[in-house]
Amino acid sequence: MTSASVPAEIEAEEAVLAACMVDPHAYPEVAFLKPEDFYREENGWTFEAISALGERGDAVNQITVASELARKGKLEGAGGPRVPRAPHPRLSNEH
């Protein structure tokens, strides 16, 4: 989505992506989303990689998502390999 008038919650987008990469049960819960549902195009690319892995039955984690993004030539554009942010207390080890 590129319209400036569309409300966006970037932290929520990133929390969804992080959850998918750290919890094997998270992707099926959000599989109804589409890459274009994400305001930030880069987050959409990341979700597209997560979806491709999930649909193939492959593991979804930071390494496999980075590999899928690299295979599609979008790794650097999506921010490069990085540790997913986990702002929600249930997803974070920081207290």
PDB file of N, CA and C in Angstrom:
ATOM      1  N   MET A   1       0.847  -1.174   0.000  1.00  0.00           N
ATOM      2  CA  MET A   1       0.000   0.000   0.000  1.00  0.00           C
ATOM      3  C   MET A   1       0.883   1.224   0.000  1.00  0.00           C
ATOM      4  N   THR A   2       0.556   2.164  -0.835  1.00  0.00           N
ATOM      5  CA  THR A   2       1.420   3.336  -0.925  1.00  0.00           C
ATOM      6  C   THR A   2       0.698   4.630  -0.599  1.00  0.00           C
ATOM      7  N   SER A   3      -0.587   4.610  -0.400  1.00  0.00           N
ATOM      8  CA  SER A   3      -1.330   5.825  -0.132  1.00  0.00           C
ATOM      9  C   SER A   3      -0.985   6.364   1.253  1.00  0.00           C
ATOM     10  N   ALA A   4      -0.633   7.648   1.317  1.00  0.00           N
ATOM     11  CA  ALA A   4      -0.289   8.271   2.585  1.00  0.00           C
ATOM     12  C   ALA A   4      -1.504   8.389   3.494  1.00  0.00           C
ATOM     13  N   SER A   5      -2.706   8.299   2.965  1.00  0.00           N
ATOM     14  CA  SER A   5      -3.896   8.445   3.778  1.00  0.00           C
ATOM     15  C   SER A   5      -4.295   7.139   4.467  1.00  0.00           C
ATOM     16  N   VAL A   6      -3.645   6.039   4.122  1.00  0.00           N
ATOM     17  CA  VAL A   6      -3.962   4.756   4.737  1.00  0.00           C
ATOM     18  C   VAL A   6      -3.275   4.684   6.085  1.00  0.00           C
ATOM     19  N   PRO A   7      -4.032   4.385   7.148  1.00  0.00           N
ATOM     20  CA  PRO A   7      -3.382   4.270   8.453  1.00  0.00           C
ATOM     21  C   PRO A   7      -2.388   3.109   8.447  1.00  0.00           C
ATOM     22  N   ALA A   8      -1.252   3.317   9.080  1.00  0.00           N
ATOM     23  CA  ALA A   8      -0.224   2.277   9.123  1.00  0.00           C
ATOM     24  C   ALA A   8       0.317   2.166  10.535  1.00  0.00           C
ATOM     25  N   GLU A   9       0.536   0.968  10.963  1.00  0.00           N
ATOM     26  CA  GLU A   9       1.158   0.698  12.253  1.00  0.00           C
ATOM     27  C   GLU A   9       2.360  -0.193  11.969  1.00  0.00           C
ATOM     28  N   ILE A  10       3.483   0.463  11.695  1.00  0.00           N
ATOM     29  CA  ILE A  10       4.693  -0.239  11.283  1.00  0.00           C
ATOM     30  C   ILE A  10       5.144  -1.225  12.358  1.00  0.00           C
ATOM     31  N   GLU A  11       5.042  -0.843  13.621  1.00  0.00           N
ATOM     32  CA  GLU A  11       5.453  -1.749  14.699  1.00  0.00           C
ATOM     33  C   GLU A  11       4.596  -3.006  14.701  1.00  0.00           C
ATOM     34  N   ALA A  12       3.317  -2.885  14.391  1.00  0.00           N
ATOM     35  CA  ALA A  12       2.441  -4.060  14.329  1.00  0.00           C
ATOM     36  C   ALA A  12       2.850  -4.953  13.163  1.00  0.00           C
ATOM     37  N   GLU A  13       3.170  -4.349  12.029  1.00  0.00           N
ATOM     38  CA  GLU A  13       3.637  -5.131  10.884  1.00  0.00           C
ATOM     39  C   GLU A  13       4.889  -5.919  11.266  1.00  0.00           C
ATOM     40  N   GLU A  14       5.828  -5.237  11.884  1.00  0.00           N
ATOM     41  CA  GLU A  14       7.081  -5.885  12.255  1.00  0.00           C
ATOM     42  C   GLU A  14       6.873  -6.950  13.317  1.00  0.00           C
ATOM     43  N   ALA A  15       5.899  -6.746  14.208  1.00  0.00           N
ATOM     44  CA  ALA A  15       5.594  -7.758  15.218  1.00  0.00           C
ATOM     45  C   ALA A  15       5.039  -9.022  14.568  1.00  0.00           C
ATOM     46  N   VAL A  16       4.205  -8.862  13.543  1.00  0.00           N
ATOM     47  CA  VAL A  16       3.671 -10.018  12.816  1.00  0.00           C
ATOM     48  C   VAL A  16       4.816 -10.781  12.153  1.00  0.00           C
ATOM     49  N   LEU A  17       5.704 -10.066  11.496  1.00  0.00           N
ATOM     50  CA  LEU A  17       6.830 -10.706  10.813  1.00  0.00           C
ATOM     51  C   LEU A  17       7.736 -11.422  11.817  1.00  0.00           C
ATOM     52  N   ALA A  18       8.037 -10.751  12.922  1.00  0.00           N
ATOM     53  CA  ALA A  18       8.895 -11.348  13.952  1.00  0.00           C
ATOM     54  C   ALA A  18       8.248 -12.596  14.538  1.00  0.00           C
ATOM     55  N   ALA A  19       6.955 -12.518  14.818  1.00  0.00           N
ATOM     56  CA  ALA A  19       6.253 -13.678  15.380  1.00  0.00           C
ATOM     57  C   ALA A  19       6.346 -14.870  14.439  1.00  0.00           C
ATOM     58  N   CYS A  20       6.187 -14.610  13.155  1.00  0.00           N
ATOM     59  CA  CYS A  20       6.271 -15.703  12.172  1.00  0.00           C
ATOM     60  C   CYS A  20       7.646 -16.340  12.154  1.00  0.00           C
ATOM     61  N   MET A  21       8.678 -15.563  12.454  1.00  0.00           N
ATOM     62  CA  MET A  21      10.033 -16.089  12.393  1.00  0.00           C
ATOM     63  C   MET A  21      10.479 -16.756  13.683  1.00  0.00           C
ATOM     64  N   VAL A  22       9.778 -16.509  14.783  1.00  0.00           N
ATOM     65  CA  VAL A  22      10.205 -17.116  16.055  1.00  0.00           C
ATOM     66  C   VAL A  22       9.217 -18.156  16.577  1.00  0.00           C
ATOM     67  N   ASP A  23       8.003 -18.174  16.064  1.00  0.00           N
ATOM     68  CA  ASP A  23       6.986 -19.113  16.545  1.00  0.00           C
ATOM     69  C   ASP A  23       6.439 -19.918  15.375  1.00  0.00           C
ATOM     70  N   PRO A  24       6.687 -21.215  15.349  1.00  0.00           N
ATOM     71  CA  PRO A  24       6.239 -22.023  14.215  1.00  0.00           C
ATOM     72  C   PRO A  24       4.722 -22.079  14.048  1.00  0.00           C
ATOM     73  N   HIS A  25       3.985 -21.690  15.068  1.00  0.00           N
ATOM     74  CA  HIS A  25       2.520 -21.709  14.985  1.00  0.00           C
ATOM     75  C   HIS A  25       1.941 -20.366  14.531  1.00  0.00           C
ATOM     76  N   ALA A  26       2.783 -19.358  14.374  1.00  0.00           N
ATOM     77  CA  ALA A  26       2.287 -18.016  14.053  1.00  0.00           C
ATOM     78  C   ALA A  26       1.842 -17.874  12.602  1.00  0.00           C
ATOM     79  N   TYR A  27       2.624 -18.397  11.654  1.00  0.00           N
ATOM     80  CA  TYR A  27       2.274 -18.178  10.249  1.00  0.00           C
ATOM     81  C   TYR A  27       0.870 -18.657   9.900  1.00  0.00           C
ATOM     82  N   PRO A  28       0.462 -19.858  10.304  1.00  0.00           N
ATOM     83  CA  PRO A  28      -0.898 -20.287   9.940  1.00  0.00           C
ATOM     84  C   PRO A  28      -1.988 -19.335  10.449  1.00  0.00           C
ATOM     85  N   GLU A  29      -1.710 -18.649  11.543  1.00  0.00           N
ATOM     86  CA  GLU A  29      -2.691 -17.712  12.106  1.00  0.00           C
ATOM     87  C   GLU A  29      -2.845 -16.444  11.264  1.00  0.00           C
ATOM     88  N   VAL A  30      -1.821 -16.113  10.485  1.00  0.00           N
ATOM     89  CA  VAL A  30      -1.857 -14.881   9.681  1.00  0.00           C
ATOM     90  C   VAL A  30      -1.738 -15.163   8.189  1.00  0.00           C
ATOM     91  N   ALA A  31      -1.895 -16.428   7.807  1.00  0.00           N
ATOM     92  CA  ALA A  31      -1.736 -16.822   6.403  1.00  0.00           C
ATOM     93  C   ALA A  31      -2.750 -16.148   5.484  1.00  0.00           C
ATOM     94  N   PHE A  32      -3.826 -15.628   6.036  1.00  0.00           N
ATOM     95  CA  PHE A  32      -4.832 -14.932   5.225  1.00  0.00           C
ATOM     96  C   PHE A  32      -4.334 -13.581   4.728  1.00  0.00           C
ATOM     97  N   LEU A  33      -3.282 -13.040   5.339  1.00  0.00           N
ATOM     98  CA  LEU A  33      -2.738 -11.753   4.897  1.00  0.00           C
ATOM     99  C   LEU A  33      -2.074 -11.903   3.541  1.00  0.00           C
ATOM    100  N   LYS A  34      -1.946 -10.781   2.851  1.00  0.00           N
ATOM    101  CA  LYS A  34      -1.264 -10.741   1.559  1.00  0.00           C
ATOM    102  C   LYS A  34      -0.144  -9.704   1.665  1.00  0.00           C
ATOM    103  N   PRO A  35       0.901  -9.847   0.863  1.00  0.00           N
ATOM    104  CA  PRO A  35       1.992  -8.867   0.927  1.00  0.00           C
ATOM    105  C   PRO A  35       1.502  -7.430   0.767  1.00  0.00           C
ATOM    106  N   GLU A  36       0.500  -7.212  -0.061  1.00  0.00           N
ATOM    107  CA  GLU A  36       0.004  -5.848  -0.264  1.00  0.00           C
ATOM    108  C   GLU A  36      -0.787  -5.306   0.926  1.00  0.00           C
ATOM    109  N   ASP A  37      -1.050  -6.133   1.933  1.00  0.00           N
ATOM    110  CA  ASP A  37      -1.703  -5.655   3.156  1.00  0.00           C
ATOM    111  C   ASP A  37      -0.736  -4.869   4.040  1.00  0.00           C
ATOM    112  N   PHE A  38       0.550  -4.968   3.752  1.00  0.00           N
ATOM    113  CA  PHE A  38       1.561  -4.274   4.541  1.00  0.00           C
ATOM    114  C   PHE A  38       1.820  -2.897   3.944  1.00  0.00           C
ATOM    115  N   TYR A  39       1.859  -1.896   4.798  1.00  0.00           N
ATOM    116  CA  TYR A  39       2.075  -0.522   4.349  1.00  0.00           C
ATOM    117  C   TYR A  39       3.480  -0.351   3.782  1.00  0.00           C
ATOM    118  N   ARG A  40       4.477  -0.858   4.528  1.00  0.00           N
ATOM    119  CA  ARG A  40       5.863  -0.776   4.047  1.00  0.00           C
ATOM    120  C   ARG A  40       6.105  -1.881   3.036  1.00  0.00           C
ATOM    121  N   GLU A  41       6.502  -1.500   1.848  1.00  0.00           N
ATOM    122  CA  GLU A  41       6.725  -2.470   0.778  1.00  0.00           C
ATOM    123  C   GLU A  41       7.722  -3.548   1.195  1.00  0.00           C
ATOM    124  N   GLU A  42       8.767  -3.145   1.922  1.00  0.00           N
ATOM    125  CA  GLU A  42       9.784  -4.092   2.366  1.00  0.00           C
ATOM    126  C   GLU A  42       9.180  -5.146   3.285  1.00  0.00           C
ATOM    127  N   ASN A  43       8.240  -4.731   4.145  1.00  0.00           N
ATOM    128  CA  ASN A  43       7.564  -5.693   5.018  1.00  0.00           C
ATOM    129  C   ASN A  43       6.709  -6.650   4.194  1.00  0.00           C
ATOM    130  N   GLY A  44       6.124  -6.153   3.136  1.00  0.00           N
ATOM    131  CA  GLY A  44       5.359  -7.005   2.233  1.00  0.00           C
ATOM    132  C   GLY A  44       6.248  -8.049   1.580  1.00  0.00           C
ATOM    133  N   TRP A  45       7.459  -7.649   1.183  1.00  0.00           N
ATOM    134  CA  TRP A  45       8.405  -8.597   0.592  1.00  0.00           C
ATOM    135  C   TRP A  45       8.749  -9.695   1.598  1.00  0.00           C
ATOM    136  N   THR A  46       8.979  -9.262   2.847  1.00  0.00           N
ATOM    137  CA  THR A  46       9.325 -10.227   3.891  1.00  0.00           C
ATOM    138  C   THR A  46       8.166 -11.190   4.117  1.00  0.00           C
ATOM    139  N   PHE A  47       6.948 -10.658   4.147  1.00  0.00           N
ATOM    140  CA  PHE A  47       5.797 -11.541   4.339  1.00  0.00           C
ATOM    141  C   PHE A  47       5.624 -12.472   3.139  1.00  0.00           C
ATOM    142  N   GLU A  48       5.911 -11.977   1.956  1.00  0.00           N
ATOM    143  CA  GLU A  48       5.839 -12.825   0.768  1.00  0.00           C
ATOM    144  C   GLU A  48       6.812 -14.008   0.892  1.00  0.00           C
ATOM    145  N   ALA A  49       8.008 -13.750   1.406  1.00  0.00           N
ATOM    146  CA  ALA A  49       8.989 -14.818   1.619  1.00  0.00           C
ATOM    147  C   ALA A  49       8.492 -15.794   2.679  1.00  0.00           C
ATOM    148  N   ILE A  50       7.939 -15.269   3.761  1.00  0.00           N
ATOM    149  CA  ILE A  50       7.385 -16.113   4.825  1.00  0.00           C
ATOM    150  C   ILE A  50       6.271 -16.991   4.259  1.00  0.00           C
ATOM    151  N   SER A  51       5.399 -16.393   3.459  1.00  0.00           N
ATOM    152  CA  SER A  51       4.285 -17.133   2.864  1.00  0.00           C
ATOM    153  C   SER A  51       4.780 -18.240   1.943  1.00  0.00           C
ATOM    154  N   ALA A  52       5.774 -17.937   1.116  1.00  0.00           N
ATOM    155  CA  ALA A  52       6.313 -18.940   0.196  1.00  0.00           C
ATOM    156  C   ALA A  52       6.871 -20.131   0.976  1.00  0.00           C
ATOM    157  N   LEU A  53       7.608 -19.840   2.030  1.00  0.00           N
ATOM    158  CA  LEU A  53       8.169 -20.908   2.864  1.00  0.00           C
ATOM    159  C   LEU A  53       7.063 -21.706   3.528  1.00  0.00           C
ATOM    160  N   GLY A  54       6.103 -21.002   4.105  1.00  0.00           N
ATOM    161  CA  GLY A  54       5.000 -21.665   4.793  1.00  0.00           C
ATOM    162  C   GLY A  54       4.176 -22.538   3.874  1.00  0.00           C
ATOM    163  N   GLU A  55       3.904 -22.046   2.669  1.00  0.00           N
ATOM    164  CA  GLU A  55       3.118 -22.811   1.703  1.00  0.00           C
ATOM    165  C   GLU A  55       3.855 -24.056   1.225  1.00  0.00           C
ATOM    166  N   ARG A  56       5.195 -23.977   1.182  1.00  0.00           N
ATOM    167  CA  ARG A  56       5.989 -25.140   0.779  1.00  0.00           C
ATOM    168  C   ARG A  56       6.187 -26.117   1.936  1.00  0.00           C
ATOM    169  N   GLY A  57       5.814 -25.691   3.138  1.00  0.00           N
ATOM    170  CA  GLY A  57       6.017 -26.539   4.308  1.00  0.00           C
ATOM    171  C   GLY A  57       7.429 -26.472   4.855  1.00  0.00           C
ATOM    172  N   ASP A  58       8.189 -25.466   4.410  1.00  0.00           N
ATOM    173  CA  ASP A  58       9.550 -25.279   4.899  1.00  0.00           C
ATOM    174  C   ASP A  58       9.528 -24.541   6.232  1.00  0.00           C
ATOM    175  N   ALA A  59      10.614 -24.660   6.982  1.00  0.00           N
ATOM    176  CA  ALA A  59      10.755 -23.923   8.233  1.00  0.00           C
ATOM    177  C   ALA A  59      10.747 -22.430   7.940  1.00  0.00           C
ATOM    178  N   VAL A  60      10.117 -21.677   8.817  1.00  0.00           N
ATOM    179  CA  VAL A  60      10.095 -20.221   8.700  1.00  0.00           C
ATOM    180  C   VAL A  60      10.884 -19.673   9.881  1.00  0.00           C
ATOM    181  N   ASN A  61      12.043 -19.119   9.579  1.00  0.00           N
ATOM    182  CA  ASN A  61      12.868 -18.489  10.612  1.00  0.00           C
ATOM    183  C   ASN A  61      13.721 -17.427   9.934  1.00  0.00           C
ATOM    184  N   GLN A  62      14.508 -16.736  10.713  1.00  0.00           N
ATOM    185  CA  GLN A  62      15.285 -15.632  10.161  1.00  0.00           C
ATOM    186  C   GLN A  62      16.205 -16.091   9.034  1.00  0.00           C
ATOM    187  N   ILE A  63      16.803 -17.254   9.187  1.00  0.00           N
ATOM    188  CA  ILE A  63      17.750 -17.741   8.180  1.00  0.00           C
ATOM    189  C   ILE A  63      17.037 -18.105   6.882  1.00  0.00           C
ATOM    190  N   THR A  64      15.927 -18.840   6.990  1.00  0.00           N
ATOM    191  CA  THR A  64      15.228 -19.265   5.777  1.00  0.00           C
ATOM    192  C   THR A  64      14.545 -18.094   5.085  1.00  0.00           C
ATOM    193  N   VAL A  65      14.048 -17.132   5.873  1.00  0.00           N
ATOM    194  CA  VAL A  65      13.429 -15.955   5.270  1.00  0.00           C
ATOM    195  C   VAL A  65      14.482 -15.128   4.544  1.00  0.00           C
ATOM    196  N   ALA A  66      15.650 -14.950   5.153  1.00  0.00           N
ATOM    197  CA  ALA A  66      16.730 -14.208   4.493  1.00  0.00           C
ATOM    198  C   ALA A  66      17.152 -14.917   3.212  1.00  0.00           C
ATOM    199  N   SER A  67      17.224 -16.231   3.256  1.00  0.00           N
ATOM    200  CA  SER A  67      17.601 -17.000   2.073  1.00  0.00           C
ATOM    201  C   SER A  67      16.563 -16.843   0.963  1.00  0.00           C
ATOM    202  N   GLU A  68      15.291 -16.880   1.322  1.00  0.00           N
ATOM    203  CA  GLU A  68      14.218 -16.712   0.329  1.00  0.00           C
ATOM    204  C   GLU A  68      14.245 -15.309  -0.268  1.00  0.00           C
ATOM    205  N   LEU A  69      14.464 -14.306   0.564  1.00  0.00           N
ATOM    206  CA  LEU A  69      14.572 -12.932   0.057  1.00  0.00           C
ATOM    207  C   LEU A  69      15.776 -12.801  -0.877  1.00  0.00           C
ATOM    208  N   ALA A  70      16.900 -13.404  -0.504  1.00  0.00           N
ATOM    209  CA  ALA A  70      18.099 -13.341  -1.345  1.00  0.00           C
ATOM    210  C   ALA A  70      17.842 -14.036  -2.681  1.00  0.00           C
ATOM    211  N   ARG A  71      17.157 -15.174  -2.636  1.00  0.00           N
ATOM    212  CA  ARG A  71      16.845 -15.909  -3.864  1.00  0.00           C
ATOM    213  C   ARG A  71      16.025 -15.056  -4.825  1.00  0.00           C
ATOM    214  N   LYS A  72      15.184 -14.171  -4.272  1.00  0.00           N
ATOM    215  CA  LYS A  72      14.351 -13.296  -5.104  1.00  0.00           C
ATOM    216  C   LYS A  72      15.006 -11.948  -5.371  1.00  0.00           C
ATOM    217  N   GLY A  73      16.241 -11.770  -4.890  1.00  0.00           N
ATOM    218  CA  GLY A  73      16.963 -10.526  -5.115  1.00  0.00           C
ATOM    219  C   GLY A  73      16.431  -9.357  -4.299  1.00  0.00           C
ATOM    220  N   LYS A  74      15.788  -9.645  -3.170  1.00  0.00           N
ATOM    221  CA  LYS A  74      15.186  -8.573  -2.370  1.00  0.00           C
ATOM    222  C   LYS A  74      15.749  -8.473  -0.955  1.00  0.00           C
ATOM    223  N   LEU A  75      16.781  -9.232  -0.646  1.00  0.00           N
ATOM    224  CA  LEU A  75      17.301  -9.240   0.720  1.00  0.00           C
ATOM    225  C   LEU A  75      17.798  -7.866   1.152  1.00  0.00           C
ATOM    226  N   GLU A  76      18.662  -7.260   0.366  1.00  0.00           N
ATOM    227  CA  GLU A  76      19.207  -5.947   0.754  1.00  0.00           C
ATOM    228  C   GLU A  76      18.106  -4.887   0.783  1.00  0.00           C
ATOM    229  N   GLY A  77      17.195  -4.926  -0.155  1.00  0.00           N
ATOM    230  CA  GLY A  77      16.093  -3.966  -0.185  1.00  0.00           C
ATOM    231  C   GLY A  77      15.161  -4.099   1.008  1.00  0.00           C
ATOM    232  N   ALA A  78      15.093  -5.311   1.562  1.00  0.00           N
ATOM    233  CA  ALA A  78      14.234  -5.554   2.721  1.00  0.00           C
ATOM    234  C   ALA A  78      14.967  -5.283   4.032  1.00  0.00           C
ATOM    235  N   GLY A  79      16.204  -4.825   3.959  1.00  0.00           N
ATOM    236  CA  GLY A  79      16.934  -4.481   5.168  1.00  0.00           C
ATOM    237  C   GLY A  79      18.098  -5.397   5.474  1.00  0.00           C
ATOM    238  N   GLY A  80      18.332  -6.383   4.619  1.00  0.00           N
ATOM    239  CA  GLY A  80      19.437  -7.303   4.840  1.00  0.00           C
ATOM    240  C   GLY A  80      19.114  -8.288   5.947  1.00  0.00           C
ATOM    241  N   PRO A  81      20.039  -9.208   6.207  1.00  0.00           N
ATOM    242  CA  PRO A  81      19.793 -10.168   7.291  1.00  0.00           C
ATOM    243  C   PRO A  81      19.819  -9.442   8.628  1.00  0.00           C
ATOM    244  N   ARG A  82      18.810  -9.681   9.433  1.00  0.00           N
ATOM    245  CA  ARG A  82      18.738  -8.997  10.724  1.00  0.00           C
ATOM    246  C   ARG A  82      17.929  -9.837  11.691  1.00  0.00           C
ATOM    247  N   VAL A  83      18.106  -9.555  12.946  1.00  0.00           N
ATOM    248  CA  VAL A  83      17.322 -10.226  13.978  1.00  0.00           C
ATOM    249  C   VAL A  83      15.953  -9.573  14.003  1.00  0.00           C
ATOM    250  N   PRO A  84      14.877 -10.363  13.914  1.00  0.00           N
ATOM    251  CA  PRO A  84      13.555  -9.747  13.924  1.00  0.00           C
ATOM    252  C   PRO A  84      13.275  -9.066  15.250  1.00  0.00           C
ATOM    253  N   ARG A  85      12.644  -7.912  15.181  1.00  0.00           N
ATOM    254  CA  ARG A  85      12.253  -7.202  16.388  1.00  0.00           C
ATOM    255  C   ARG A  85      11.086  -7.927  17.019  1.00  0.00           C
ATOM    256  N   ALA A  86      11.062  -7.962  18.327  1.00  0.00           N
ATOM    257  CA  ALA A  86       9.971  -8.604  19.046  1.00  0.00           C
ATOM    258  C   ALA A  86       9.479  -7.652  20.131  1.00  0.00           C
ATOM    259  N   PRO A  87       8.656  -6.641  19.760  1.00  0.00           N
ATOM    260  CA  PRO A  87       8.242  -5.645  20.728  1.00  0.00           C
ATOM    261  C   PRO A  87       7.248  -6.166  21.758  1.00  0.00           C
ATOM    262  N   HIS A  88       6.554  -7.244  21.461  1.00  0.00           N
ATOM    263  CA  HIS A  88       5.565  -7.770  22.387  1.00  0.00           C
ATOM    264  C   HIS A  88       6.277  -8.554  23.488  1.00  0.00           C
ATOM    265  N   PRO A  89       5.921  -8.349  24.761  1.00  0.00           N
ATOM    266  CA  PRO A  89       6.621  -9.020  25.862  1.00  0.00           C
ATOM    267  C   PRO A  89       6.645 -10.543  25.739  1.00  0.00           C
ATOM    268  N   ARG A  90       5.614 -11.158  25.190  1.00  0.00           N
ATOM    269  CA  ARG A  90       5.585 -12.608  25.040  1.00  0.00           C
ATOM    270  C   ARG A  90       6.622 -13.080  24.042  1.00  0.00           C
ATOM    271  N   LEU A  91       7.036 -12.204  23.134  1.00  0.00           N
ATOM    272  CA  LEU A  91       7.987 -12.585  22.107  1.00  0.00           C
ATOM    273  C   LEU A  91       9.411 -12.169  22.443  1.00  0.00           C
ATOM    274  N   SER A  92       9.582 -11.423  23.498  1.00  0.00           N
ATOM    275  CA  SER A  92      10.891 -10.880  23.824  1.00  0.00           C
ATOM    276  C   SER A  92      11.424 -11.497  25.099  1.00  0.00           C
ATOM    277  N   ASN A  93      12.729 -11.698  25.165  1.00  0.00           N
ATOM    278  CA  ASN A  93      13.367 -12.175  26.389  1.00  0.00           C
ATOM    279  C   ASN A  93      13.746 -11.026  27.308  1.00  0.00           C
ATOM    280  N   GLU A  94      13.585  -9.799  26.825  1.00  0.00           N
ATOM    281  CA  GLU A  94      13.914  -8.632  27.627  1.00  0.00           C
ATOM    282  C   GLU A  94      12.740  -8.293  28.534  1.00  0.00           C
ATOM    283  N   HIS A  95      13.010  -8.065  29.809  1.00  0.00           N
ATOM    284  CA  HIS A  95      11.947  -7.706  30.751  1.00  0.00           C
ATOM    285  C   HIS A  95      12.245  -6.412  31.420  1.00  0.00           C
TER     286      HIS A  95
END
